[in-house]
mmCIF file of C-alpha atoms in Angstrom:
data_model
loop_
_atom_site.group_PDB
_atom_site.id
_atom_site.type_symbol
_atom_site.label_atom_id
_atom_site.label_comp_id
_atom_site.label_asym_id
_atom_site.label_seq_id
_atom_site.Cartn_x
_atom_site.Cartn_y
_atom_site.Cartn_z
ATOM 1 C CA MET C 1 -0.091 0.213 0.032
ATOM 2 C CA LYS C 2 1.565 4.013 -0.798
ATOM 3 C CA SER C 3 2.010 6.145 2.106
ATOM 4 C CA ILE C 4 0.965 9.244 2.702
ATOM 5 C CA GLU C 5 3.940 10.504 1.737
ATOM 6 C CA GLU C 6 2.914 9.081 -1.296
ATOM 7 C CA GLN C 7 -0.425 9.720 -2.031
ATOM 8 C CA LEU C 8 -0.197 13.141 -1.045
ATOM 9 C CA ALA C 9 2.783 13.800 -2.977
ATOM 10 C CA ARG C 10 1.039 12.032 -5.942
ATOM 11 C CA TYR C 11 -2.329 13.964 -5.924
ATOM 12 C CA LYS C 12 0.309 17.646 -5.080
ATOM 13 C CA SER C 13 2.625 17.500 -7.914
ATOM 14 C CA VAL C 14 -0.667 18.027 -10.126
ATOM 15 C CA HIS C 15 -2.413 20.933 -8.196
ATOM 16 C CA LEU C 16 0.525 23.554 -7.142
ATOM 17 C CA ASN C 17 -1.035 26.073 -8.718
ATOM 18 C CA GLN C 18 -2.714 28.262 -5.544
ATOM 19 C CA LYS C 19 -5.785 28.939 -7.707
ATOM 20 C CA ASN C 20 -6.000 24.717 -9.070
ATOM 21 C CA ILE C 21 -5.517 25.107 -4.552
ATOM 22 C CA ASN C 22 -8.524 27.140 -4.553
ATOM 23 C CA THR C 23 -11.534 26.044 -6.755
ATOM 24 C CA HIS C 24 -10.951 22.678 -4.931
ATOM 25 C CA PHE C 25 -11.497 24.061 -1.616
ATOM 26 C CA VAL C 26 -15.262 24.416 -3.204
ATOM 27 C CA GLY C 27 -15.662 21.999 -5.542
ATOM 28 C CA VAL C 28 -13.888 19.171 -2.913
ATOM 29 C CA PRO C 29 -16.398 19.405 -0.776
ATOM 30 C CA LEU C 30 -19.508 20.730 -2.394
ATOM 31 C CA ILE C 31 -18.782 17.202 -4.354
ATOM 32 C CA VAL C 32 -17.840 14.745 -0.923
ATOM 33 C CA LEU C 33 -21.252 16.541 0.329
ATOM 34 C CA ALA C 34 -23.687 14.966 -3.033
ATOM 35 C CA VAL C 35 -21.597 12.132 -2.639
ATOM 36 C CA THR C 36 -23.236 11.956 1.451
ATOM 37 C CA LEU C 37 -26.270 12.960 -0.016
ATOM 38 C CA MET C 38 -26.744 9.923 -2.914
ATOM 39 C CA LEU C 39 -25.924 6.917 -0.794
ATOM 40 C CA SER C 40 -27.778 8.124 2.311
ATOM 41 C CA THR C 41 -30.362 7.952 0.571
ATOM 42 C CA VAL C 42 -30.466 4.438 0.544
ATOM 43 C CA ALA C 43 -31.358 3.422 4.263
ATOM 44 C CA PHE C 44 -31.289 -0.035 5.964
ATOM 45 C CA GLU C 45 -32.625 -1.232 9.840
ATOM 46 C CA VAL C 46 -30.911 -3.444 11.944
ATOM 47 C CA ILE C 47 -33.204 -4.769 14.483
ATOM 48 C CA PHE C 48 -31.830 -7.161 17.380
ATOM 49 C CA ASP C 49 -34.563 -8.664 19.181
ATOM 50 C CA ASP C 50 -34.754 -10.092 22.889
ATOM 51 C CA LEU C 51 -31.991 -7.414 23.671
ATOM 52 C CA PHE C 52 -32.137 -7.504 27.566
ATOM 53 C CA ASN C 53 -35.442 -8.565 26.837
ATOM 54 C CA SER C 54 -35.636 -5.420 24.543
ATOM 55 C CA ALA C 55 -35.338 -5.013 20.999
ATOM 56 C CA LEU C 56 -32.670 -2.808 19.353
ATOM 57 C CA THR C 57 -33.743 -1.177 16.103
ATOM 58 C CA LEU C 58 -30.349 0.891 14.643
ATOM 59 C CA HIS C 59 -30.279 2.481 11.321
ATOM 60 C CA PHE C 60 -27.901 3.085 8.759
ATOM 61 C CA THR C 61 -27.300 4.365 6.142
ATOM 62 C CA LEU C 62 -25.404 3.750 2.506
ATOM 63 C CA ALA C 63 -23.377 6.505 3.614
ATOM 64 C CA MET C 64 -22.409 6.118 7.086
ATOM 65 C CA VAL C 65 -21.122 2.082 5.555
ATOM 66 C CA ILE C 66 -18.751 3.338 3.157
ATOM 67 C CA PHE C 67 -17.540 5.940 5.374
ATOM 68 C CA THR C 68 -16.548 4.554 7.751
ATOM 69 C CA VAL C 69 -14.767 2.084 4.977
ATOM 70 C CA VAL C 70 -12.780 5.684 4.400
ATOM 71 C CA ALA C 71 -12.412 6.334 7.604
ATOM 72 C CA LEU C 72 -10.870 3.036 8.138
ATOM 73 C CA TYR C 73 -8.313 3.472 5.027
ATOM 74 C CA TYR C 74 -6.625 6.828 6.489
ATOM 75 C CA LEU C 75 -6.666 5.889 10.027
ATOM 76 C CA THR C 76 -4.099 3.571 8.540
ATOM 77 C CA LEU C 77 -2.402 6.744 6.057
ATOM 78 C CA HIS C 78 -1.846 8.765 9.046
ATOM 79 C CA ARG C 79 -3.360 8.931 12.137
ATOM 80 C CA LEU C 80 -3.423 13.053 13.078
ATOM 81 C CA LEU C 81 -4.233 13.584 9.132
ATOM 82 C CA ALA C 82 -7.576 11.088 10.023
ATOM 83 C CA LEU C 83 -8.780 12.339 13.319
ATOM 84 C CA GLY C 84 -9.390 15.417 11.217
ATOM 85 C CA MET C 85 -10.953 13.386 8.266
ATOM 86 C CA PHE C 86 -13.521 11.597 11.254
ATOM 87 C CA VAL C 87 -14.542 15.050 12.145
ATOM 88 C CA TYR C 88 -15.292 16.546 8.240
ATOM 89 C CA ILE C 89 -17.179 12.696 7.968
ATOM 90 C CA LEU C 90 -19.293 13.239 10.320
ATOM 91 C CA VAL C 91 -20.466 16.908 9.817
ATOM 92 C CA ASN C 92 -21.059 15.198 7.024
ATOM 93 C CA LEU C 93 -23.191 12.555 7.790
ATOM 94 C CA GLY C 94 -25.358 14.982 9.845
ATOM 95 C CA ALA C 95 -25.995 17.452 7.733
ATOM 96 C CA ALA C 96 -26.893 14.762 4.917
ATOM 97 C CA HIS C 97 -28.994 13.448 8.240
ATOM 98 C CA LEU C 98 -30.347 17.262 8.787
ATOM 99 C CA LEU C 99 -30.718 17.233 5.076
ATOM 100 C CA SER C 100 -32.712 13.950 3.911
ATOM 101 C CA GLY C 101 -36.048 14.874 4.872
ATOM 102 C CA ILE C 102 -36.329 17.887 1.387
ATOM 103 C CA GLU C 103 -38.364 16.225 -1.432
ATOM 104 C CA GLY C 104 -35.743 15.864 -4.291
ATOM 105 C CA ILE C 105 -32.968 15.823 -2.376
ATOM 106 C CA PHE C 106 -31.094 13.453 -4.175
ATOM 107 C CA TYR C 107 -31.148 16.010 -6.921
ATOM 108 C CA LEU C 108 -29.921 18.309 -5.205
ATOM 109 C CA ALA C 109 -27.015 16.012 -4.543
ATOM 110 C CA ILE C 110 -26.846 15.811 -7.721
ATOM 111 C CA GLY C 111 -26.499 18.973 -8.626
ATOM 112 C CA LEU C 112 -24.422 19.233 -6.408
ATOM 113 C CA PHE C 113 -21.969 16.822 -7.394
ATOM 114 C CA VAL C 114 -21.956 19.054 -11.226
ATOM 115 C CA ILE C 115 -21.378 22.139 -9.441
ATOM 116 C CA GLY C 116 -18.520 20.747 -7.859
ATOM 117 C CA TRP C 117 -16.620 19.462 -11.177
ATOM 118 C CA ILE C 118 -17.482 21.918 -13.140
ATOM 119 C CA ILE C 119 -15.088 24.441 -10.368
ATOM 120 C CA GLN C 120 -12.394 21.502 -9.791
ATOM 121 C CA PHE C 121 -12.099 21.918 -13.988
ATOM 122 C CA VAL C 122 -11.762 25.180 -13.762
ATOM 123 C CA GLY C 123 -9.207 25.380 -11.192
ATOM 124 C CA HIS C 124 -7.487 21.972 -13.935
ATOM 125 C CA TYR C 125 -7.110 24.870 -16.653
ATOM 126 C CA TYR C 126 -5.090 26.892 -14.755
ATOM 127 C CA GLU C 127 -3.223 24.185 -13.101
ATOM 128 C CA LYS C 128 -2.869 22.945 -16.850
ATOM 129 C CA ALA C 129 -2.379 19.080 -15.665
ATOM 130 C CA LYS C 130 -5.832 16.844 -15.809
ATOM 131 C CA PRO C 131 -6.564 16.070 -12.485
ATOM 132 C CA ALA C 132 -5.273 12.878 -10.538
ATOM 133 C CA PHE C 133 -7.955 10.020 -10.843
ATOM 134 C CA VAL C 134 -7.266 9.777 -14.515
ATOM 135 C CA ASP C 135 -4.527 7.981 -13.921
ATOM 136 C CA ASP C 136 -5.330 6.445 -10.161
ATOM 137 C CA LEU C 137 -8.162 6.144 -8.962
ATOM 138 C CA SER C 138 -7.022 5.854 -5.920
ATOM 139 C CA GLN C 139 -6.829 9.388 -6.179
ATOM 140 C CA PHE C 140 -10.606 9.760 -5.899
ATOM 141 C CA LEU C 141 -9.937 9.711 -1.672
ATOM 142 C CA ILE C 142 -6.506 11.393 -1.685
ATOM 143 C CA GLY C 143 -8.792 14.742 -2.812
ATOM 144 C CA PRO C 144 -10.536 15.093 0.430
ATOM 145 C CA LEU C 145 -7.512 13.968 2.259
ATOM 146 C CA PHE C 146 -5.478 16.713 0.680
ATOM 147 C CA MET F 1 -7.078 18.500 5.394
ATOM 148 C CA ALA F 2 -3.818 17.874 4.863
ATOM 149 C CA GLU F 3 -3.311 21.616 2.973
ATOM 150 C CA VAL F 4 -5.683 22.783 6.471
ATOM 151 C CA TYR F 5 -3.450 21.060 8.670
ATOM 152 C CA PHE F 6 -0.026 22.552 6.218
ATOM 153 C CA MET F 7 -1.401 25.723 6.156
ATOM 154 C CA LEU F 8 -2.563 25.812 10.767
ATOM 155 C CA GLY F 9 1.564 24.411 11.192
ATOM 156 C CA PHE F 10 0.984 21.091 11.830
ATOM 157 C CA GLU F 11 2.991 18.303 10.161
ATOM 158 C CA GLY F 12 5.712 20.937 9.052
ATOM 159 C CA ASP F 13 7.946 18.173 7.658
ATOM 160 C CA LEU F 14 5.716 15.670 5.813
ATOM 161 C CA ASN F 15 4.751 19.367 4.142
ATOM 162 C CA ASN F 16 8.409 19.617 3.016
ATOM 163 C CA ARG F 17 8.370 16.240 2.551
ATOM 164 C CA VAL F 18 5.065 15.385 -0.090
ATOM 165 C CA THR F 19 5.923 19.368 -1.668
ATOM 166 C CA SER F 20 9.397 18.178 -2.744
ATOM 167 C CA LEU F 21 8.287 14.689 -3.905
ATOM 168 C CA ALA F 22 4.629 16.323 -5.633
ATOM 169 C CA ILE F 23 7.629 19.176 -7.321
ATOM 170 C CA GLU F 24 9.645 15.860 -8.796
ATOM 171 C CA LYS F 25 6.599 14.249 -9.802
ATOM 172 C CA ARG F 26 5.138 17.185 -11.814
ATOM 173 C CA LYS F 27 9.096 17.128 -12.971
ATOM 174 C CA ALA F 28 8.591 14.012 -14.458
ATOM 175 C CA LEU F 29 5.378 14.609 -16.216
ATOM 176 C CA GLU F 30 6.399 16.827 -17.828
ATOM 177 C CA ARG F 31 9.707 15.644 -18.657
ATOM 178 C CA LYS F 32 6.811 13.247 -20.471
ATOM 179 C CA ASN F 33 4.072 15.107 -21.814
#
């Protein structure tokens, strides 16, 4: 597995222009929120019967499951950065929970996703380099970490 | 997240290592293209 230095350096090698970095400070959070919102529309329950003479129902979303796995991956790369990412992921999951009641949230998420990527590509126009994921799909996970 | 940490002055060594490696990689990329 690639080290944190290797992963961040690979990402940063096509994000050296300050204008590009600035666009990513807007684009990446929009995309992460959009993905969280989309994945939060898939919900399921786990019911524990007869647990201490009562039933316990836990509510999960696909976003919770996937971002838990992603957070564990960040933990393998760098503990202090993973701590910041845990907080960031929790804020996103909380926002998705709050927004989940809005009608047409999935379409709003798609809109945010598209706007986020447009902002990213404007940044790469200034950078004059293609996005990192073009050569390495794992860089999708490094964008938020960067 | 890492850029925020670096701006706040955390993980300066990691920032230096990542930046120098990133510049090397960019130069290699530009030589290739």
